[in-house]
Every structure is written in structure tokens, then in C-alpha cells.
């Protein structure tokens, strides 16, 4: 029989060449693994057993499963999984020794995010503290042992001493210092610091000449200035003064996040870990200096809300409860503060960049918002000479943060560029999600990108009947007719629009949700909109290649940075220092911004 002869032939060849046997075996293992896991997956998908775990996603590599994809190619993994299996049910991913439930139906996101008692983010916070922010092992038990929740009343059945309720202390202080008057003061101080930074000029720098000049790495240029302003506004001037390389090191560390946040060992990402070491050392240097000059326990109502050494009272309060644990030394405290520096800069500052890129790469859009930007400038006093405004300018963003168009641009930029895995874990008991059970302690991943690009959730109005698809930026996506004003506006012959996120629960979730929703979201909004107004006062800008693509390595980690360099042409409007002009007339773009309204 020919078939039998062929089989004998193959066996004979394999027998003779043992390396061929090895190759055949190696090729067979993934194939057999895939076949076996596909069968298990099919059984899970078509089973009608109520309360089963989400079906397995088939994989090729035994034991590792999708571990490599999850840590090195998250975008591809999520997109391929979504296209292959659709959004009809969650899936279980095998990730080496662990597993994660990947949620693909955005309708299930809001209830899960809201249920912050049964599903918390603490498992991840603990992992992040140890592996990403560098908490020493000896400090970790404080995080690990605190199962008392974030509420003022500890969860029933827990018995954590009040001074070790670390998550509650954090939650409370975040809430207190990122709202109300504290929030307004912090954002105003940040814009003042940025304005002072942009008012600084250097006669040798073509950017300050008043002519068009090229900035080849605009992302770095802008984000470094923003970081310096934000850290100074929050922590006071000494953290950066004592550590001149801090901003550079901080962004080097963040640039290696795809590896550090995937828990690569130090030898695989030495640049990032070394930069982190320097940042942590810098924070400790600042502690020593601040403690020497100012009492961090002075946080009462009669103490100043700000001092140069600690910056906002917030940092003194945090330092105090960190010390009160009695368990943390400066290494533990510094990792805790690094986590805060990351939370308060890593997402919002790249968002300031994207917001600016979208506005300045579309001259029509720029023309629509320019008056709003201009109106933020507190009318400057002029010097005695030729009417130059006194620099640095001051800004008041009260009106622009409630402007429909500026808010819509901001929200749309977030929709596109915040690409985050919101992670949760059932911490009390197994969690029921429709017909499925998510096991207690399991990792539950909600990819924001599925929600932000889900045509069904965004509907006709938000996509202009399909003319404005979700894969492209549309400045007006968050504008809807203002019913209240419509009559008046209609009489005046125009359609009044208002900013709204109504009906987008579960679709627009850049800040997460439930009790763990980002406490810095109000600050973020003020900074993203406000920094664009500050930039526009000092500079005009044209991106050389339009809005750049995003760097996919950061998929799932928050605001994605741009891929590659971002060259722009830029021209200073204010404080021009071209040598010729300094000697001669001051006729230059003097202040077109103030005089003819054209900028
Ligand atoms: C565009 C900017 C920002 C985005 C997209 C963002 C997003 C997020 C997200 C998704 C979370 C986790 C929420 C969850 O687990 O459900 C978070 C937590 C946090 N964010 Fe933001 N954030 C931004 C800006 C800020 C700013 C400016 C601050 C200022 C301090 C801040 C402070 C924090 C803190 C302290 C936490 C941890 C809260 C906790 O776990 O108790 N964030 N942020």
C-alpha cells in the first residue's frame, strides 16, 4: 500500500537523521498544543454550564501560553483576539504560571469598575510598588497586609491598625489635595511655572529668535518643560535644584516602562532601572534637605498651604503617614513618592502634547480655539517702552475649562491616546459576570481601547452617522446640541452646542471608574487645556509631518507617547531675543497676539 510505504519511508529517514526527529518534534509540540487548547476553548465557548470560567483562548506555546504576547506585543494580542473571537464573551488567557480574564465586551466594564468593594486594583498596586516603583522588600508587608479597603470604615472582618491602613490614607489625601481650592491653586501654580519657563530665552537659540526654527524632538522639548513646571509647582523648587538630571532620568525610566512594567529583570532593561535608581536617590536627597529646613508635621489649618521645601502641604501629609507606619525608611518613602510623581506626570504630560498636536496640525481648528486661548491671558501690564507685555504672562483658565470646544478636543484626544488596561481582581469571593465566574484572586483586564473604538457604543450621533469614524480624531465628537439654549441660539441663527459625555458610560473611560477612578482627573483636564493656552501665547507651531503615530510598545500602559521623533517648526511670539532686533527697532512680532488679534 502506497500510504504505508510512505509512512515507513518517513520513519526510516527520521531514524537515520536524529536531528530531523528533533525538528519534527519541536514543530509538532506547538501544533498539538494549539489543537488541544482549541478543543478546550470550543468546549468552553459552546458549553451552556452556568457559572463556568470564561473559555480559554487557544495558544501555541505550552506552559507560557500568551505570556510573550502579553508582555511584548499587547496591541497585536488584543486586536487579534478581538477580531478572532469577537466581543461576545470574556476569555481566559494563559500567562505562564498565571492567568488573566480578558474582557472584550465594553458593556460589562461599568458594573465591574463600579463594584470597587468586590473587585479592587490592589493586587496590581502591590506588584507595581515592588517591581515598577522599586519599594524595598522590607516595606512591602505594609501594602500586602492592608486588606481593609479604601473607605473610612474598614471592611468587615479586617483588623488593620489605623496607622497601617495605607490605601485609605492614600485615597483620602488624594481626594483632599486634588479637588476644590487645592486643585485650583496647584493648576494655577503649574501654569505660572510653565509661563516662567517659556518666558526664559537664550539669544543663541534659534527658537527664541522670532523667526521660524525647527525643533527636531518636540515631544521631548515640550514634555521636559512641562515636567519641570509641574514638579516645581507640586514639590517646590528644591527637588529639581538638588537633582539637575531628575527630569531627564525620569523620562528615561518612563521610556523603559514597556519592559519594567512587564517585570523584566534588571539585566534586561538596565538603562531604565539605573535611571530609576537615580530618581529614587534624588527624592531621598530632597527629603534630607526639606527635613532640615521645614517641619513636615506642620500640616494644621494654621500652617501655610505651601512652603518652598515640601511644596504642597500634601507632601508633608504623605511623608507624615509614611513615617507613622513605623515600618518605612527613606527607601520605602521614596518609592511611594516615585509612584506619585509617575501618576501625576506620566499620563497627563504626554496628553498635553497630543492635545497641542491636534490643535496645531489643523489650522482651521486652531482658528476656532485661538480666541479662547487668548482670553486666558490675564491682561498684562506693559513696560514703559514700546508696549511689550511684562513677562512672564499670567493665565486664568476658569472659562476655558468649561468651553464646549476646548473640552471636546481634550476628551477626544484622551479617547484616542489613553490606551490602558484597567486591571481588577475579585478580592472577596468569586465574581459572577453574567453566565461566567471570575475566580477570586484572578486578574481581570479591561482594555480601554475596545471601549473607545466600539462603534455600537458610540452610536450615530458621536460618529456623525459614520462620517467621523472612531479611528480618526474629530474635535467635535463630544459636542451635542444644547437643548436649553437651543431656542435662543436658533433665534440668533446659530446652533448652540454643549460638551457632553452623556451616554458614554463604559465607552469613554480614560480615567477608570468606581472608587478607584483617577483622583487627578480634574487636575489633568485643567493642565491639558491650560498648557495649550500658555503655549499658544508664547509660540506658533507647525508639526512637520502632522500628528505622529503612537508608539505601540506602550499599548495598555496609559497615555501612549509618539513613535519616533516629532519635528516641528516653531516661532516665538513673545520675548524675542534676536541680537539685531535687540539693538534696533522692536518692530517684530511684537505683540500681534495682543494688538491685531491675529497672532
Ligand atoms: C490624562 C491624565 C491621566 C490619566 C489618563 C489617568 C488615569 C488614571 C487611571 C486609569 C488610574 C487608575 C484607576 C483605576 O484603577 O480604575 C489612575 C490612578 C491614579 N491617578 Fe491618574 N490619570 C491621569 C492624571 C493624573 C494626575 C494629573 C494625577 C495627579 C496627581 C493623577 C493621580 C492619580 C493617582 C494618585 C492614582 C492612584 C489612585 C489610587 O489607586 O488610589 N492622575 N489614573
Short mmCIF file of N, CA and C in Angstrom, two decimals, residues 344-493:
data_model
loop_
_atom_site.label_atom_id
_atom_site.label_comp_id
_atom_site.label_asym_id
_atom_site.label_seq_id
_atom_site.Cartn_x
_atom_site.Cartn_y
_atom_site.Cartn_z
N UNK A 344 1.22 61.45 38.60
CA UNK A 344 0.82 62.83 38.33
C UNK A 344 1.49 63.42 37.08
N UNK A 345 2.38 62.69 36.45
CA UNK A 345 3.04 63.23 35.25
C UNK A 345 2.95 62.33 34.02
N UNK A 346 3.05 61.02 34.23
CA UNK A 346 3.29 60.12 33.09
C UNK A 346 2.14 60.10 32.08
N UNK A 347 0.91 60.29 32.54
CA UNK A 347 -0.21 60.30 31.60
C UNK A 347 -0.56 61.69 31.13
N UNK A 348 -0.57 62.61 32.10
CA UNK A 348 -1.12 63.92 31.75
C UNK A 348 -0.18 64.71 30.82
N UNK A 349 1.12 64.60 31.02
CA UNK A 349 2.01 65.45 30.23
C UNK A 349 2.06 65.02 28.76
N UNK A 350 2.17 63.71 28.47
CA UNK A 350 2.02 63.32 27.05
C UNK A 350 0.65 63.73 26.49
N UNK A 351 -0.38 63.76 27.34
CA UNK A 351 -1.69 64.21 26.84
C UNK A 351 -1.65 65.69 26.48
N UNK A 352 -0.90 66.49 27.26
CA UNK A 352 -0.75 67.92 26.91
C UNK A 352 -0.14 68.02 25.51
N UNK A 353 0.81 67.12 25.24
CA UNK A 353 1.47 67.10 23.92
C UNK A 353 0.45 66.77 22.83
N UNK A 354 -0.33 65.71 23.01
CA UNK A 354 -1.26 65.29 21.95
C UNK A 354 -2.31 66.36 21.70
N UNK A 355 -2.80 66.95 22.78
CA UNK A 355 -3.81 67.99 22.65
C UNK A 355 -3.28 69.12 21.75
N UNK A 356 -2.04 69.50 22.03
CA UNK A 356 -1.40 70.57 21.26
C UNK A 356 -1.21 70.15 19.80
N UNK A 357 -0.77 68.91 19.59
CA UNK A 357 -0.51 68.44 18.23
C UNK A 357 -1.79 68.48 17.39
N UNK A 358 -2.90 68.04 17.98
CA UNK A 358 -4.15 68.03 17.22
C UNK A 358 -4.58 69.45 16.87
N UNK A 359 -4.43 70.37 17.80
CA UNK A 359 -4.86 71.74 17.52
C UNK A 359 -3.96 72.40 16.49
N UNK A 360 -2.65 72.26 16.67
CA UNK A 360 -1.73 73.00 15.80
C UNK A 360 -1.51 72.33 14.44
N UNK A 361 -1.94 71.09 14.29
CA UNK A 361 -1.77 70.50 12.96
C UNK A 361 -3.01 70.74 12.10
N UNK A 362 -3.98 71.45 12.64
CA UNK A 362 -5.19 71.74 11.89
C UNK A 362 -5.47 73.24 12.04
N UNK A 363 -5.06 74.01 11.02
CA UNK A 363 -5.13 75.48 11.16
C UNK A 363 -6.57 75.95 11.37
N UNK A 364 -7.53 75.22 10.80
CA UNK A 364 -8.93 75.64 10.99
C UNK A 364 -9.34 75.48 12.44
N UNK A 365 -8.91 74.36 13.00
CA UNK A 365 -9.25 74.13 14.41
C UNK A 365 -8.55 75.17 15.28
N UNK A 366 -7.29 75.44 14.95
CA UNK A 366 -6.54 76.45 15.72
C UNK A 366 -7.29 77.78 15.68
N UNK A 367 -7.78 78.13 14.50
CA UNK A 367 -8.51 79.41 14.38
C UNK A 367 -9.77 79.39 15.26
N UNK A 368 -10.39 78.22 15.40
CA UNK A 368 -11.62 78.15 16.21
C UNK A 368 -11.34 78.33 17.69
N UNK A 369 -10.15 77.86 18.16
CA UNK A 369 -9.90 77.94 19.62
C UNK A 369 -9.02 79.13 20.02
N UNK A 370 -8.48 79.81 19.00
CA UNK A 370 -7.48 80.82 19.34
C UNK A 370 -8.03 81.91 20.27
N UNK A 371 -9.25 82.32 20.01
CA UNK A 371 -9.82 83.37 20.88
C UNK A 371 -9.94 82.88 22.32
N UNK A 372 -10.27 81.61 22.46
CA UNK A 372 -10.40 81.06 23.82
C UNK A 372 -9.04 81.07 24.51
N UNK A 373 -8.00 80.70 23.77
CA UNK A 373 -6.65 80.71 24.34
C UNK A 373 -6.27 82.13 24.74
N UNK A 374 -6.54 83.05 23.83
CA UNK A 374 -6.13 84.43 24.07
C UNK A 374 -6.84 84.99 25.30
N UNK A 375 -8.10 84.58 25.47
CA UNK A 375 -8.88 85.12 26.59
C UNK A 375 -8.37 84.62 27.95
N UNK A 376 -7.50 83.62 27.94
CA UNK A 376 -6.96 83.12 29.22
C UNK A 376 -5.86 84.03 29.77
N UNK A 377 -5.30 84.86 28.91
CA UNK A 377 -4.18 85.69 29.36
C UNK A 377 -4.71 86.80 30.26
N UNK A 378 -4.18 86.87 31.45
CA UNK A 378 -4.57 87.95 32.34
C UNK A 378 -3.95 89.21 31.75
N UNK A 379 -4.78 90.24 31.43
CA UNK A 379 -4.23 91.40 30.71
C UNK A 379 -2.93 91.86 31.34
N UNK A 380 -1.88 91.84 30.56
CA UNK A 380 -0.56 92.12 31.14
C UNK A 380 -0.34 93.61 31.31
N UNK A 381 0.44 93.95 32.35
CA UNK A 381 0.87 95.33 32.43
C UNK A 381 2.00 95.47 31.40
N UNK A 382 2.19 96.64 30.84
CA UNK A 382 3.22 96.79 29.82
C UNK A 382 4.42 97.52 30.41
N UNK A 383 5.57 97.29 29.82
CA UNK A 383 6.73 98.03 30.33
C UNK A 383 6.67 99.45 29.78
N UNK A 384 7.57 100.29 30.26
CA UNK A 384 7.46 101.70 29.91
C UNK A 384 7.81 101.96 28.44
N UNK A 385 8.49 101.00 27.81
CA UNK A 385 8.95 101.20 26.44
C UNK A 385 7.84 101.10 25.41
N UNK A 386 7.98 100.13 24.53
CA UNK A 386 7.10 100.10 23.36
C UNK A 386 5.87 99.23 23.50
N UNK A 387 5.34 99.06 24.68
CA UNK A 387 4.11 98.31 24.82
C UNK A 387 4.29 96.81 24.88
N UNK A 388 5.53 96.32 25.09
CA UNK A 388 5.75 94.88 25.27
C UNK A 388 5.08 94.44 26.57
N UNK A 389 4.37 93.32 26.57
CA UNK A 389 3.79 92.87 27.83
C UNK A 389 4.88 92.43 28.79
N UNK A 390 4.61 92.58 30.03
CA UNK A 390 5.60 92.18 31.02
C UNK A 390 5.55 90.65 31.15
N UNK A 391 6.68 90.01 31.00
CA UNK A 391 6.73 88.55 31.08
C UNK A 391 7.28 88.14 32.45
N UNK A 392 6.95 86.97 32.95
CA UNK A 392 6.03 86.01 32.35
C UNK A 392 4.56 86.45 32.46
N UNK A 393 3.79 86.01 31.46
CA UNK A 393 2.35 86.29 31.48
C UNK A 393 1.68 85.48 32.58
N UNK A 394 0.51 85.95 32.97
CA UNK A 394 -0.29 85.14 33.91
C UNK A 394 -1.55 84.68 33.18
N UNK A 395 -2.10 83.58 33.65
CA UNK A 395 -3.24 82.97 32.94
C UNK A 395 -4.38 82.68 33.91
N UNK A 396 -5.58 82.84 33.39
CA UNK A 396 -6.77 82.46 34.17
C UNK A 396 -7.60 81.52 33.28
N UNK A 397 -7.69 80.26 33.70
CA UNK A 397 -8.33 79.27 32.81
C UNK A 397 -9.76 78.95 33.24
N UNK A 398 -10.31 79.79 34.12
CA UNK A 398 -11.67 79.49 34.63
C UNK A 398 -12.65 79.24 33.48
N UNK A 399 -12.64 80.11 32.49
CA UNK A 399 -13.65 79.98 31.42
C UNK A 399 -13.33 78.87 30.44
N UNK A 400 -12.06 78.76 30.08
CA UNK A 400 -11.75 77.80 29.01
C UNK A 400 -11.99 76.35 29.46
N UNK A 401 -11.85 76.07 30.75
CA UNK A 401 -12.07 74.67 31.15
C UNK A 401 -13.55 74.28 31.09
N UNK A 402 -14.43 75.28 30.88
CA UNK A 402 -15.82 74.88 30.64
C UNK A 402 -16.25 75.25 29.22
N UNK A 403 -15.30 75.58 28.37
CA UNK A 403 -15.64 75.85 26.96
C UNK A 403 -16.00 74.54 26.26
N UNK A 404 -17.14 74.49 25.56
CA UNK A 404 -17.51 73.24 24.89
C UNK A 404 -16.43 72.73 23.94
N UNK A 405 -15.89 73.60 23.10
CA UNK A 405 -14.94 73.12 22.09
C UNK A 405 -13.63 72.64 22.73
N UNK A 406 -13.08 73.43 23.65
CA UNK A 406 -11.81 73.01 24.25
C UNK A 406 -11.97 71.70 25.03
N UNK A 407 -13.12 71.55 25.68
CA UNK A 407 -13.36 70.29 26.40
C UNK A 407 -13.50 69.13 25.43
N UNK A 408 -14.14 69.40 24.29
CA UNK A 408 -14.35 68.32 23.32
C UNK A 408 -13.01 67.87 22.72
N UNK A 409 -12.15 68.85 22.43
CA UNK A 409 -10.82 68.50 21.89
C UNK A 409 -10.07 67.66 22.92
N UNK A 410 -10.12 68.10 24.16
CA UNK A 410 -9.43 67.41 25.25
C UNK A 410 -9.95 65.96 25.38
N UNK A 411 -11.28 65.81 25.39
CA UNK A 411 -11.86 64.48 25.61
C UNK A 411 -11.56 63.56 24.43
N UNK A 412 -11.57 64.13 23.23
CA UNK A 412 -11.30 63.32 22.04
C UNK A 412 -9.83 62.89 22.01
N UNK A 413 -8.95 63.80 22.42
CA UNK A 413 -7.53 63.44 22.46
C UNK A 413 -7.32 62.29 23.46
N UNK A 414 -8.01 62.37 24.60
CA UNK A 414 -7.89 61.27 25.58
C UNK A 414 -8.43 59.97 25.01
N UNK A 415 -9.56 60.07 24.30
CA UNK A 415 -10.17 58.85 23.75
C UNK A 415 -9.17 58.11 22.88
N UNK A 416 -8.42 58.87 22.10
CA UNK A 416 -7.51 58.23 21.16
C UNK A 416 -6.19 57.79 21.81
N UNK A 417 -5.65 58.62 22.68
CA UNK A 417 -4.27 58.39 23.10
C UNK A 417 -4.10 57.71 24.46
N UNK A 418 -5.17 57.65 25.26
CA UNK A 418 -5.05 56.87 26.51
C UNK A 418 -5.47 55.44 26.18
N UNK A 419 -4.49 54.56 26.16
CA UNK A 419 -4.76 53.17 25.80
C UNK A 419 -4.29 52.33 26.98
N UNK A 420 -5.24 52.01 27.83
CA UNK A 420 -4.86 51.46 29.14
C UNK A 420 -5.57 50.14 29.42
N UNK A 421 -4.88 49.26 30.10
CA UNK A 421 -5.56 48.09 30.66
C UNK A 421 -6.01 48.48 32.06
N UNK A 422 -7.32 48.56 32.26
CA UNK A 422 -7.80 48.77 33.63
C UNK A 422 -7.85 47.39 34.27
N UNK A 423 -7.05 47.20 35.30
CA UNK A 423 -6.97 45.88 35.91
C UNK A 423 -7.72 45.82 37.23
N UNK A 424 -8.41 44.71 37.40
CA UNK A 424 -9.14 44.49 38.65
C UNK A 424 -8.92 43.04 39.07
N UNK A 425 -9.26 42.77 40.35
CA UNK A 425 -9.19 41.39 40.81
C UNK A 425 -10.26 41.17 41.88
N UNK A 426 -11.08 40.11 41.72
CA UNK A 426 -12.07 39.84 42.76
C UNK A 426 -11.35 39.50 44.05
N UNK A 427 -11.56 40.29 45.10
CA UNK A 427 -10.75 40.09 46.30
C UNK A 427 -11.53 39.46 47.45
N UNK A 428 -12.88 39.45 47.36
CA UNK A 428 -13.64 38.90 48.49
C UNK A 428 -14.06 37.46 48.22
N UNK A 429 -14.54 37.24 47.00
CA UNK A 429 -15.05 35.91 46.65
C UNK A 429 -15.04 35.80 45.13
N UNK A 430 -15.39 34.64 44.61
CA UNK A 430 -15.51 34.51 43.16
C UNK A 430 -16.54 35.54 42.68
N UNK A 431 -16.34 36.04 41.47
CA UNK A 431 -17.19 37.14 40.99
C UNK A 431 -18.01 36.65 39.81
N UNK A 432 -19.33 36.89 39.87
CA UNK A 432 -20.19 36.45 38.77
C UNK A 432 -20.28 37.55 37.71
N UNK A 433 -19.98 37.19 36.48
CA UNK A 433 -20.10 38.13 35.38
C UNK A 433 -21.00 37.46 34.35
N UNK A 434 -22.29 37.77 34.40
CA UNK A 434 -23.25 37.09 33.53
C UNK A 434 -23.22 35.60 33.81
N UNK A 435 -23.04 34.80 32.76
CA UNK A 435 -23.04 33.34 32.94
C UNK A 435 -21.67 32.81 33.41
N UNK A 436 -20.68 33.72 33.54
CA UNK A 436 -19.32 33.27 33.86
C UNK A 436 -18.93 33.60 35.30
N UNK A 437 -17.94 32.84 35.79
CA UNK A 437 -17.38 33.11 37.11
C UNK A 437 -15.92 33.50 36.96
N UNK A 438 -15.56 34.62 37.58
CA UNK A 438 -14.16 35.01 37.61
C UNK A 438 -13.65 34.63 39.00
N UNK A 439 -12.63 33.83 39.04
CA UNK A 439 -12.18 33.27 40.32
C UNK A 439 -11.55 34.34 41.21
N UNK A 440 -11.78 34.20 42.50
CA UNK A 440 -11.18 35.10 43.49
C UNK A 440 -9.65 35.14 43.29
N UNK A 441 -9.09 36.34 43.27
CA UNK A 441 -7.64 36.47 43.10
C UNK A 441 -7.19 36.49 41.66
N UNK A 442 -8.12 36.19 40.72
CA UNK A 442 -7.73 36.19 39.29
C UNK A 442 -7.54 37.62 38.79
N UNK A 443 -6.77 37.73 37.72
CA UNK A 443 -6.52 39.05 37.12
C UNK A 443 -7.59 39.32 36.07
N UNK A 444 -8.26 40.46 36.18
CA UNK A 444 -9.29 40.80 35.19
C UNK A 444 -8.82 42.04 34.44
N UNK A 445 -8.70 41.93 33.12
CA UNK A 445 -8.16 43.04 32.32
C UNK A 445 -9.23 43.63 31.42
N UNK A 446 -9.42 44.94 31.55
CA UNK A 446 -10.41 45.64 30.71
C UNK A 446 -9.64 46.58 29.78
N UNK A 447 -9.48 46.23 28.52
CA UNK A 447 -8.71 47.12 27.63
C UNK A 447 -9.57 48.32 27.21
N UNK A 448 -9.11 49.52 27.58
CA UNK A 448 -9.90 50.73 27.29
C UNK A 448 -10.11 50.92 25.79
N UNK A 449 -9.17 50.38 25.01
CA UNK A 449 -9.21 50.60 23.57
C UNK A 449 -10.45 49.96 22.91
N UNK A 450 -10.89 48.84 23.50
CA UNK A 450 -12.09 48.19 22.97
C UNK A 450 -13.28 49.13 23.14
N UNK A 451 -13.31 49.81 24.31
CA UNK A 451 -14.44 50.70 24.58
C UNK A 451 -14.36 51.97 23.73
N UNK A 452 -13.16 52.52 23.62
CA UNK A 452 -13.05 53.82 22.94
C UNK A 452 -13.22 53.70 21.42
N UNK A 453 -13.19 52.48 20.91
CA UNK A 453 -13.33 52.30 19.46
C UNK A 453 -14.54 51.44 19.10
N UNK A 454 -15.49 51.32 20.01
CA UNK A 454 -16.61 50.41 19.79
C UNK A 454 -17.77 51.18 19.13
N UNK A 455 -17.94 50.97 17.83
CA UNK A 455 -18.92 51.77 17.06
C UNK A 455 -20.31 51.66 17.68
N UNK A 456 -20.67 50.48 18.17
CA UNK A 456 -22.01 50.30 18.74
C UNK A 456 -22.23 51.21 19.94
N UNK A 457 -21.22 51.32 20.78
CA UNK A 457 -21.38 52.14 21.98
C UNK A 457 -21.41 53.63 21.66
N UNK A 458 -20.66 54.03 20.65
CA UNK A 458 -20.57 55.46 20.35
C UNK A 458 -21.75 55.92 19.51
N UNK A 459 -22.30 55.02 18.74
CA UNK A 459 -23.56 55.33 18.04
C UNK A 459 -23.41 56.35 16.92
N UNK A 460 -24.57 56.68 16.36
CA UNK A 460 -24.62 57.53 15.17
C UNK A 460 -24.22 58.98 15.43
N UNK A 461 -24.75 59.53 16.54
CA UNK A 461 -24.52 60.95 16.80
C UNK A 461 -23.04 61.22 16.99
N UNK A 462 -22.38 60.32 17.74
CA UNK A 462 -20.97 60.55 18.07
C UNK A 462 -20.03 60.23 16.90
N UNK A 463 -20.59 59.68 15.83
CA UNK A 463 -19.74 59.43 14.66
C UNK A 463 -20.29 60.15 13.43
N UNK A 464 -21.18 61.10 13.67
CA UNK A 464 -21.81 61.86 12.58
C UNK A 464 -22.33 60.90 11.50
N UNK A 465 -23.07 59.92 11.96
CA UNK A 465 -23.66 58.96 11.03
C UNK A 465 -22.63 58.16 10.25
N UNK A 466 -21.46 57.94 10.89
CA UNK A 466 -20.42 57.13 10.24
C UNK A 466 -19.42 57.98 9.46
N UNK A 467 -19.71 59.27 9.34
CA UNK A 467 -18.77 60.13 8.57
C UNK A 467 -17.51 60.43 9.38
N UNK A 468 -17.60 60.26 10.69
CA UNK A 468 -16.45 60.54 11.56
C UNK A 468 -16.08 59.27 12.31
N UNK A 469 -15.41 58.32 11.65
CA UNK A 469 -15.13 57.02 12.28
C UNK A 469 -14.24 57.18 13.51
N UNK A 470 -14.29 56.17 14.35
CA UNK A 470 -13.63 56.27 15.65
C UNK A 470 -12.11 56.11 15.57
N UNK A 471 -11.60 55.69 14.41
CA UNK A 471 -10.14 55.57 14.35
C UNK A 471 -9.47 56.89 13.97
N UNK A 472 -10.26 57.95 13.80
CA UNK A 472 -9.65 59.26 13.48
C UNK A 472 -10.11 60.30 14.49
N UNK A 473 -9.27 61.31 14.67
CA UNK A 473 -9.59 62.40 15.60
C UNK A 473 -10.69 63.27 15.01
N UNK A 474 -11.68 63.60 15.83
CA UNK A 474 -12.72 64.55 15.42
C UNK A 474 -12.98 65.49 16.59
N UNK A 475 -12.59 66.75 16.39
CA UNK A 475 -12.62 67.71 17.50
C UNK A 475 -14.02 67.88 18.09
N UNK A 476 -15.06 67.65 17.29
CA UNK A 476 -16.43 67.95 17.74
C UNK A 476 -17.17 66.73 18.29
N UNK A 477 -16.45 65.63 18.50
CA UNK A 477 -17.15 64.40 18.85
C UNK A 477 -17.96 64.51 20.16
N UNK A 478 -17.51 65.37 21.05
CA UNK A 478 -18.18 65.45 22.35
C UNK A 478 -19.13 66.65 22.43
N UNK A 479 -19.47 67.22 21.25
CA UNK A 479 -20.40 68.35 21.23
C UNK A 479 -21.78 67.83 20.83
N UNK A 480 -22.79 68.20 21.61
CA UNK A 480 -24.16 67.82 21.26
C UNK A 480 -25.02 69.08 21.37
N UNK A 481 -26.16 69.12 20.68
CA UNK A 481 -26.99 70.33 20.75
C UNK A 481 -27.38 70.63 22.19
N UNK A 482 -27.30 71.90 22.52
CA UNK A 482 -27.66 72.33 23.87
C UNK A 482 -29.15 72.65 23.87
N UNK A 483 -29.92 71.71 24.41
CA UNK A 483 -31.38 71.85 24.36
C UNK A 483 -31.83 73.14 25.04
N UNK A 484 -31.18 73.44 26.17
CA UNK A 484 -31.61 74.60 26.96
C UNK A 484 -31.49 75.89 26.16
N UNK A 485 -30.39 76.00 25.47
CA UNK A 485 -30.07 77.26 24.80
C UNK A 485 -30.58 77.28 23.36
N UNK A 486 -31.05 76.12 22.93
CA UNK A 486 -31.31 75.99 21.51
C UNK A 486 -32.24 77.06 20.94
N UNK A 487 -33.27 77.38 21.72
CA UNK A 487 -34.27 78.32 21.20
C UNK A 487 -33.63 79.69 20.97
N UNK A 488 -32.92 80.16 22.01
CA UNK A 488 -32.28 81.47 21.90
C UNK A 488 -31.29 81.47 20.73
N UNK A 489 -30.50 80.38 20.69
CA UNK A 489 -29.48 80.30 19.65
C UNK A 489 -30.13 80.22 18.28
N UNK A 490 -31.21 79.45 18.19
CA UNK A 490 -31.88 79.30 16.89
C UNK A 490 -32.38 80.67 16.43
N UNK A 491 -32.90 81.45 17.38
CA UNK A 491 -33.38 82.79 17.01
C UNK A 491 -32.23 83.63 16.46
N UNK A 492 -31.06 83.39 17.03
CA UNK A 492 -29.89 84.17 16.57
C UNK A 492 -29.28 83.54 15.32
N UNK A 493 -29.88 82.49 14.86
CA UNK A 493 -29.43 81.88 13.61
C UNK A 493 -28.26 80.92 13.78
#
